[in-house]
Tab-separated table of C-alpha atoms and ligand atoms in Angstrom:
chain	number	residue	atom	x	y	z
A	1	MET	CA	16.548	0.179	-26.050
A	2	THR	CA	15.070	-3.055	-27.446
A	3	ILE	CA	13.597	-6.213	-25.971
A	4	LYS	CA	14.078	-9.737	-27.281
A	5	ILE	CA	10.702	-11.418	-27.688
A	6	ASP	CA	10.534	-15.163	-27.039
A	7	PRO	CA	7.994	-16.650	-29.524
A	8	LYS	CA	6.643	-18.793	-26.637
A	9	ALA	CA	5.492	-15.553	-24.943
A	10	ILE	CA	3.393	-14.764	-28.015
A	11	ASP	CA	1.974	-18.327	-27.981
A	12	ALA	CA	1.051	-17.925	-24.323
A	13	LEU	CA	-0.845	-14.708	-25.098
A	14	THR	CA	-2.803	-16.357	-27.922
A	15	ASN	CA	-4.285	-18.857	-25.495
A	16	PHE	CA	-5.107	-16.321	-22.770
A	17	THR	CA	-8.569	-14.895	-21.940
A	18	LEU	CA	-9.777	-12.637	-19.137
A	19	PRO	CA	-12.012	-14.213	-16.485
A	20	THR	CA	-15.467	-12.645	-15.938
A	21	GLU	CA	-14.652	-11.729	-12.301
A	22	ILE	CA	-11.420	-9.765	-12.391
A	23	GLY	CA	-10.713	-8.928	-8.730
A	24	PHE	CA	-7.297	-7.581	-7.758
A	25	GLY	CA	-3.973	-9.276	-8.453
A	26	LYS	CA	-5.393	-12.737	-9.045
A	27	THR	CA	-5.205	-13.001	-12.829
A	28	ILE	CA	-1.761	-12.606	-14.353
A	29	VAL	CA	-1.045	-11.987	-18.050
A	30	PRO	CA	1.127	-14.960	-19.153
A	31	ILE	CA	4.234	-12.946	-20.036
A	32	MET	CA	7.062	-11.334	-18.062
A	33	ALA	CA	9.892	-8.954	-18.882
A	34	VAL	CA	13.200	-10.078	-17.361
A	35	THR	CA	16.770	-8.830	-17.046
A	36	ASP	CA	19.534	-10.144	-14.782
A	37	TYR	CA	22.338	-8.202	-13.112
A	38	LYS	CA	25.816	-9.646	-12.709
A	39	ASP	CA	29.301	-8.082	-12.561
A	40	GLY	CA	27.884	-4.592	-12.793
A	41	VAL	CA	25.948	-5.232	-16.027
A	42	TRP	CA	22.251	-5.768	-16.803
A	43	SER	CA	21.629	-8.536	-19.373
A	44	PRO	CA	19.624	-7.814	-22.578
A	45	LEU	CA	15.951	-7.424	-21.739
A	46	GLU	CA	13.716	-10.362	-22.689
A	47	LEU	CA	9.969	-10.897	-22.899
A	48	LEU	CA	9.358	-14.479	-21.774
A	49	PRO	CA	6.300	-16.631	-21.135
A	50	TYR	CA	5.197	-16.275	-17.490
A	51	ALA	CA	6.810	-19.074	-15.471
A	52	PRO	CA	8.041	-19.920	-11.966
A	53	ILE	CA	11.471	-18.674	-10.919
A	54	VAL	CA	13.734	-21.577	-9.978
A	55	MET	CA	15.834	-20.743	-6.903
A	56	ASP	CA	18.526	-22.374	-4.859
A	57	PRO	CA	17.373	-22.649	-1.219
A	58	THR	CA	20.283	-20.371	-0.189
A	59	CYS	CA	19.147	-17.594	-2.528
A	60	LYS	CA	19.635	-14.377	-0.526
A	61	VAL	CA	16.172	-12.942	-1.100
A	62	LEU	CA	14.670	-15.961	0.685
A	63	HIS	CA	16.651	-15.292	3.867
A	64	TYR	CA	17.396	-11.593	4.102
A	65	GLY	CA	14.527	-10.090	2.148
A	66	GLN	CA	16.695	-7.995	-0.171
A	67	GLU	CA	13.819	-7.108	-2.477
A	68	ILE	CA	12.026	-4.047	-3.831
A	69	PHE	CA	8.949	-3.467	-5.964
A	70	GLU	CA	6.693	-0.875	-7.541
A	71	GLY	CA	2.976	-0.638	-8.254
A	72	MET	CA	1.829	1.040	-11.485
A	73	LYS	CA	-1.180	0.872	-13.759
A	74	ALA	CA	-1.945	1.059	-17.480
A	75	TYR	CA	-5.368	2.449	-18.443
A	76	HIS	CA	-7.347	1.579	-21.590
A	77	VAL	CA	-10.868	2.929	-21.073
A	78	GLU	CA	-13.113	3.914	-24.026
A	79	GLU	CA	-10.420	2.747	-26.493
A	80	LYS	CA	-8.099	5.537	-25.285
A	81	GLY	CA	-4.410	4.850	-24.613
A	82	PRO	CA	-3.152	2.568	-23.210
A	83	TYR	CA	-1.718	5.185	-20.902
A	84	LEU	CA	0.808	4.983	-18.104
A	85	PHE	CA	0.499	7.648	-15.398
A	86	ARG	CA	3.680	9.457	-14.293
A	87	PRO	CA	5.757	6.289	-14.874
A	88	MET	CA	9.081	8.089	-14.472
A	89	MET	CA	8.165	8.781	-10.858
A	90	ASN	CA	7.896	5.047	-10.305
A	91	ALA	CA	11.243	4.459	-12.016
A	92	LYS	CA	12.884	7.065	-9.791
A	93	ARG	CA	11.234	5.780	-6.609
A	94	PHE	CA	12.334	2.245	-7.554
A	95	ASN	CA	15.947	3.400	-7.600
A	96	LEU	CA	15.481	5.230	-4.297
A	97	SER	CA	14.265	1.955	-2.793
A	98	ALA	CA	17.189	0.143	-4.477
A	99	GLN	CA	19.709	2.509	-2.862
A	100	ARG	CA	18.175	1.993	0.600
A	101	MET	CA	18.305	-1.764	0.206
A	102	ALA	CA	21.926	-1.743	-1.091
A	103	MET	CA	20.802	-2.936	-4.517
A	104	PRO	CA	22.019	-1.633	-7.898
A	105	ASP	CA	20.101	1.101	-9.721
A	106	ILE	CA	18.303	0.014	-12.843
A	107	PRO	CA	18.748	2.457	-15.733
A	108	GLU	CA	15.454	4.346	-16.138
A	109	GLU	CA	15.323	3.481	-19.880
A	110	LEU	CA	15.618	-0.224	-19.075
A	111	TYR	CA	12.895	0.007	-16.427
A	112	MET	CA	10.641	1.928	-18.820
A	113	GLU	CA	11.224	-0.433	-21.752
A	114	ALA	CA	10.336	-3.442	-19.598
A	115	VAL	CA	7.120	-1.775	-18.410
A	116	ARG	CA	6.260	-0.438	-21.876
A	117	SER	CA	6.746	-3.847	-23.542
A	118	VAL	CA	4.579	-5.671	-21.014
A	119	VAL	CA	1.808	-3.100	-21.521
A	120	GLU	CA	2.112	-3.218	-25.313
A	121	TYR	CA	1.848	-7.003	-25.466
A	122	SER	CA	-0.950	-7.056	-22.851
A	123	THR	CA	-3.087	-4.347	-24.442
A	124	ASP	CA	-5.884	-6.758	-25.389
A	125	PHE	CA	-6.148	-7.818	-21.746
A	126	ILE	CA	-6.494	-4.412	-20.119
A	127	PRO	CA	-10.010	-4.233	-18.665
A	128	THR	CA	-11.894	-1.314	-20.159
A	129	LYS	CA	-14.351	-0.117	-17.476
A	130	SER	CA	-13.526	3.118	-15.675
A	131	GLY	CA	-11.656	2.253	-12.467
A	132	GLU	CA	-10.248	-0.953	-13.957
A	133	SER	CA	-6.730	-1.230	-15.340
A	134	LEU	CA	-3.680	-3.378	-15.897
A	135	TYR	CA	-1.813	-3.412	-12.583
A	136	LEU	CA	1.931	-3.622	-13.206
A	137	ARG	CA	4.368	-5.024	-10.716
A	138	PRO	CA	8.045	-4.285	-11.457
A	139	PHE	CA	10.301	-5.916	-8.852
A	140	MET	CA	13.918	-6.785	-8.128
A	141	ILE	CA	15.252	-9.658	-6.026
A	142	ALA	CA	18.689	-10.644	-4.714
A	143	THR	CA	19.699	-13.874	-6.466
A	144	GLU	CA	23.139	-14.766	-5.045
A	145	ASN	CA	23.266	-18.218	-3.494
A	146	SER	CA	25.007	-17.915	-0.132
A	147	LEU	CA	23.998	-17.536	3.494
A	148	GLY	CA	26.467	-14.738	4.347
A	149	ILE	CA	24.813	-11.466	5.294
A	150	LYS	CA	26.008	-9.005	2.677
A	151	PRO	CA	24.487	-7.384	-0.391
A	152	SER	CA	23.938	-9.935	-3.134
A	153	ASP	CA	26.317	-9.927	-6.093
A	154	SER	CA	23.512	-10.704	-8.553
A	155	TYR	CA	19.897	-9.597	-9.011
A	156	LYS	CA	16.843	-10.274	-11.154
A	157	PHE	CA	14.491	-7.515	-12.315
A	158	MET	CA	11.084	-8.462	-13.661
A	159	VAL	CA	7.815	-6.872	-14.686
A	160	ILE	CA	4.576	-8.832	-14.457
A	161	ALA	CA	1.037	-7.590	-15.075
A	162	SER	CA	-2.388	-8.269	-13.618
A	163	PRO	CA	-5.686	-7.113	-15.154
A	164	SER	CA	-7.395	-5.653	-12.107
A	165	GLY	CA	-10.622	-4.185	-10.797
A	166	SER	CA	-11.129	-2.490	-7.489
A	167	TYR	CA	-8.773	-3.269	-4.585
A	168	PHE	CA	-11.409	-3.046	-1.852
A	169	LYS	CA	-14.838	-4.710	-1.806
A	170	ASN	CA	-16.468	-2.210	0.531
A	171	GLU	CA	-17.226	1.382	-0.310
A	172	ALA	CA	-16.028	2.811	3.017
A	173	LEU	CA	-13.215	1.289	5.045
A	174	LYS	CA	-13.133	0.484	8.742
A	175	VAL	CA	-9.686	1.400	10.020
A	176	LEU	CA	-7.819	0.299	13.142
A	177	ILE	CA	-5.576	2.938	14.723
A	178	GLU	CA	-2.479	0.890	15.570
A	179	ARG	CA	-1.330	1.970	19.040
A	180	GLU	CA	0.846	-1.080	19.828
A	181	PHE	CA	3.085	-1.953	16.851
A	182	ILE	CA	4.959	0.540	14.670
A	183	ARG	CA	5.658	0.367	10.943
A	184	ALA	CA	8.787	2.516	10.681
A	185	SER	CA	11.058	4.832	12.596
A	186	PRO	CA	13.425	7.636	11.561
A	187	GLY	CA	16.512	6.300	9.803
A	188	GLY	CA	14.726	3.048	8.970
A	189	MET	CA	13.405	1.911	5.614
A	190	GLY	CA	9.780	3.107	5.838
A	191	TYR	CA	10.105	5.178	2.659
A	192	ALA	CA	11.363	2.224	0.591
A	193	LYS	CA	8.964	-0.013	-1.281
A	194	THR	CA	10.430	-3.230	0.041
A	195	GLY	CA	8.712	-6.439	1.062
A	196	GLY	CA	9.883	-6.175	4.681
A	197	ASN	CA	7.708	-3.124	5.305
A	198	TYR	CA	4.661	-5.057	4.141
A	199	ALA	CA	5.628	-8.247	5.987
A	200	GLY	CA	6.004	-6.219	9.179
A	201	SER	CA	2.518	-4.765	8.723
A	202	LEU	CA	0.771	-8.133	8.513
A	203	ILE	CA	0.517	-8.729	12.253
A	204	SER	CA	-1.545	-5.566	12.469
A	205	ALA	CA	-3.545	-6.479	9.357
A	206	LYS	CA	-4.435	-9.763	11.084
A	207	LYS	CA	-5.357	-8.012	14.324
A	208	ALA	CA	-7.438	-5.480	12.392
A	209	ARG	CA	-9.302	-8.251	10.594
A	210	ASP	CA	-9.929	-10.157	13.832
A	211	LEU	CA	-11.418	-6.996	15.368
A	212	GLY	CA	-13.638	-6.312	12.342
A	213	TYR	CA	-11.480	-3.658	10.623
A	214	GLU	CA	-10.037	-3.719	7.123
A	215	GLN	CA	-6.902	-1.593	7.371
A	216	THR	CA	-4.332	-0.260	9.801
A	217	LEU	CA	-3.565	3.412	10.365
A	218	TRP	CA	0.084	3.661	11.449
A	219	LEU	CA	1.305	6.252	13.926
A	220	ASP	CA	4.877	7.552	14.222
A	221	GLY	CA	7.381	5.181	15.792
A	222	LEU	CA	8.727	7.566	18.454
A	223	GLU	CA	5.666	8.971	20.212
A	224	LYS	CA	2.722	7.165	18.583
A	225	LYS	CA	1.189	10.597	18.335
A	226	TYR	CA	1.270	11.506	14.649
A	227	ILE	CA	-0.483	9.844	11.725
A	228	GLU	CA	1.883	8.325	9.159
A	229	GLU	CA	0.365	6.054	6.511
A	230	MET	CA	-1.738	2.947	5.895
A	231	SER	CA	0.600	0.131	4.634
A	232	GLY	CA	0.263	0.518	0.884
A	233	MET	CA	-1.798	3.712	0.967
A	234	ASN	CA	-1.438	7.308	2.115
A	235	PHE	CA	-3.943	9.089	4.334
A	236	PHE	CA	-6.010	12.263	3.825
A	237	ALA	CA	-8.743	14.030	5.826
A	238	VAL	CA	-10.950	17.018	5.119
A	239	ILE	CA	-11.151	19.301	8.177
A	240	ASP	CA	-13.021	22.605	8.079
A	241	GLY	CA	-13.046	22.292	4.290
A	242	LYS	CA	-9.231	22.018	4.144
A	243	ILE	CA	-7.508	18.873	2.841
A	244	VAL	CA	-4.941	17.643	5.367
A	245	THR	CA	-2.299	14.922	4.929
A	246	PRO	CA	0.844	13.942	6.879
A	247	THR	CA	4.086	15.495	5.620
A	248	ILE	CA	6.331	13.032	3.816
A	249	GLN	CA	9.403	11.966	5.778
A	250	ASP	CA	11.661	8.911	5.746
A	251	THR	CA	9.097	6.813	7.615
A	252	ILE	CA	6.386	7.235	4.963
A	253	LEU	CA	6.141	5.963	1.385
A	254	ASP	CA	6.043	8.998	-0.924
A	255	GLY	CA	2.904	8.010	-2.834
A	256	ILE	CA	2.555	9.077	-6.451
A	257	THR	CA	-1.233	9.113	-6.089
A	258	ARG	CA	-0.814	11.256	-2.952
A	259	ASN	CA	1.473	13.650	-4.793
A	260	SER	CA	-0.931	13.843	-7.770
A	261	LEU	CA	-3.956	14.447	-5.539
A	262	ILE	CA	-2.268	17.387	-3.832
A	263	THR	CA	-1.724	19.027	-7.230
A	264	ILE	CA	-5.220	18.136	-8.474
A	265	ALA	CA	-6.810	19.464	-5.280
A	266	LYS	CA	-4.927	22.764	-5.564
A	267	ASP	CA	-5.907	22.998	-9.259
A	268	LEU	CA	-9.535	22.536	-8.199
A	269	GLY	CA	-9.203	25.376	-5.712
A	270	TYR	CA	-8.998	23.402	-2.461
A	271	GLU	CA	-6.632	24.411	0.284
A	272	VAL	CA	-4.174	21.602	1.064
A	273	SER	CA	-2.053	21.305	4.174
A	274	GLU	CA	0.847	18.858	4.491
A	275	GLU	CA	1.573	18.798	8.197
A	276	LYS	CA	2.574	16.775	11.229
A	277	PHE	CA	-0.895	15.390	11.760
A	278	GLU	CA	-1.790	14.443	15.340
A	279	ILE	CA	-4.122	11.481	15.712
A	280	GLU	CA	-5.920	13.337	18.515
A	281	LYS	CA	-6.612	16.248	16.155
A	282	LEU	CA	-8.209	13.826	13.710
A	283	LEU	CA	-10.342	12.140	16.354
A	284	SER	CA	-11.522	15.355	18.007
A	285	SER	CA	-12.401	16.834	14.628
A	286	ILE	CA	-14.464	13.733	13.810
A	287	GLU	CA	-16.194	14.104	17.196
A	288	ASP	CA	-17.015	17.801	16.740
A	289	GLY	CA	-18.028	17.306	13.110
A	290	SER	CA	-15.336	19.565	11.589
A	291	CYS	CA	-13.769	16.513	9.903
A	292	THR	CA	-16.202	15.671	7.144
A	293	GLU	CA	-14.223	13.135	5.087
A	294	CYS	CA	-11.284	10.782	5.418
A	295	PHE	CA	-9.799	8.662	2.685
A	296	ALA	CA	-6.922	6.372	1.742
A	297	CYS	CA	-5.175	6.710	-1.602
A	298	GLY	CA	-2.708	4.684	-3.609
A	299	THR	CA	-2.139	3.133	-7.007
A	300	ALA	CA	-4.133	0.025	-6.137
A	301	ALA	CA	-6.668	1.708	-3.831
A	302	ILE	CA	-7.153	4.825	-6.033
A	303	ILE	CA	-9.233	6.812	-3.487
A	304	THR	CA	-11.106	4.802	-0.898
A	305	PRO	CA	-13.242	6.606	1.716
A	306	ILE	CA	-12.925	5.715	5.396
A	307	GLY	CA	-16.148	5.412	7.386
A	308	LEU	CA	-14.955	4.312	10.819
A	309	PHE	CA	-11.859	4.420	13.045
A	310	GLY	CA	-11.359	2.331	16.139
A	311	ASP	CA	-8.542	1.401	18.489
A	312	CYS	CA	-7.570	-1.121	21.142
A	313	THR	CA	-9.671	0.777	23.731
A	314	ASN	CA	-12.785	-0.318	21.820
A	315	ASN	CA	-13.618	3.333	21.185
A	316	THR	CA	-14.868	4.104	17.694
A	317	TRP	CA	-15.136	7.305	15.688
A	318	GLU	CA	-17.576	7.385	12.806
A	319	VAL	CA	-17.269	9.680	9.816
A	320	LYS	CA	-20.907	10.519	9.088
A	321	ASN	CA	-21.064	10.638	5.271
A	322	PRO	CA	-17.845	8.955	4.209
A	323	ILE	CA	-18.409	9.176	0.466
A	324	GLY	CA	-18.231	12.964	0.492
A	325	PRO	CA	-17.958	15.634	-2.182
A	326	VAL	CA	-14.209	16.251	-1.872
A	327	SER	CA	-13.034	12.659	-2.225
A	328	SER	CA	-15.640	12.040	-4.945
A	329	LYS	CA	-14.456	15.058	-6.965
A	330	LEU	CA	-10.790	14.126	-6.509
A	331	LYS	CA	-11.423	10.533	-7.571
A	332	GLU	CA	-13.451	11.558	-10.610
A	333	THR	CA	-10.720	14.020	-11.683
A	334	LEU	CA	-7.861	11.587	-11.037
A	335	LEU	CA	-9.522	8.820	-13.065
A	336	ALA	CA	-10.399	11.235	-15.889
A	337	LEU	CA	-6.739	12.230	-16.066
A	338	GLN	CA	-5.441	8.669	-15.868
A	339	GLU	CA	-7.969	7.319	-18.360
A	340	GLY	CA	-7.542	10.135	-20.894
A	341	ARG	CA	-10.791	12.117	-20.546
A	342	LEU	CA	-9.266	15.329	-19.228
A	343	GLU	CA	-6.697	17.736	-20.638
A	344	ASP	CA	-3.299	16.599	-19.392
A	345	LYS	CA	-1.899	20.000	-18.479
A	346	HIS	CA	0.835	18.602	-16.218
A	347	GLU	CA	1.920	16.054	-18.891
A	348	TRP	CA	1.381	13.099	-16.586
A	349	ARG	CA	0.060	10.605	-19.142
A	350	MET	CA	2.384	8.541	-21.314
A	351	GLU	CA	0.745	6.722	-24.182
A	352	VAL	CA	2.081	3.261	-24.968
A	353	LYS	CA	2.215	2.995	-28.739
B	1	LIG	C1	0.093	-0.080	-4.777
B	1	LIG	O1	-0.857	0.680	-4.606
B	1	LIG	O2	0.615	-0.245	-5.881
B	1	LIG	C2	0.649	-0.807	-3.677
B	1	LIG	O3	1.825	-1.010	-3.647
B	1	LIG	C3	-0.268	-1.332	-2.662
B	1	LIG	C4	-0.204	-2.774	-2.575
B	1	LIG	C5	-1.145	-3.590	-3.308
B	1	LIG	C6	0.895	-3.345	-1.841
């Protein structure tokens, strides 16, 4: 698999420098990998200078949201790597999302070559402090111009990259338990990484912000009784020394960080329980002190402790020492694996040569 390099992409990179404040998702490396799908065939992959996408106002993605994406990172700390972390899982999840949204699969080699090329050409712009990385955003959009509601007959797949620091400003999150709106229900598209799931979460994100919280904790769509996920992050708690997280089902995004943490935690000797996780169990265990830590995890968020929960009743539940030993140990181990400081016994790292 090869990629055609546009010399203008190389010119764009020559004139690019990293800002002093990196933030998350604000700075974009001035290149993009692109391939277009038409008549059942993906066009030859190209590395182009970063530029706006010109669209007809009837372009299907603008009206019906036929779109999917992934979030991945490349790590380049202490001159090691750059490394990707379990990238094939992202490629596979991308195609799972594609199937749910009636979009074509992208061959895994094509997906990987696009990601690999963007990382290779961006290597000089990967921030090098532990916890920083090059955030990669592969995505696919429906490009057919027509207002009929049907799957598009053409698509564009792209990979863009953003040198990024930490996703959250605060060390411990304040989280709103969403008891009014729901994010997903069985048979829906909650497991797919598609823009609509994030768009649908924004009303709650706004409400949370207005009430002084930073994130939403979603409950199941049928009974509003079980914890699901956190729009872009999965949820974990430590109760009686055991690590507890909701079981994956079709209403929850199957997080690669979540999956990795379960393995890491077991390797470290912790007991892990994936279960139907009642919100009332969480709250009563915070009240009686048996819940000692709660945290969110995801590619962007890494591991972010949660210090406070609240809901529309104005009740709050405070986790006493949110930055606890379990989440700290898991974060340290995860970063050491991702950044190349720890033996990679599960073969999760992929070096980009
Ligand atoms: C990620 O962690 O990659 C996400 O998709 C979260 C987000 C920034 C939407």
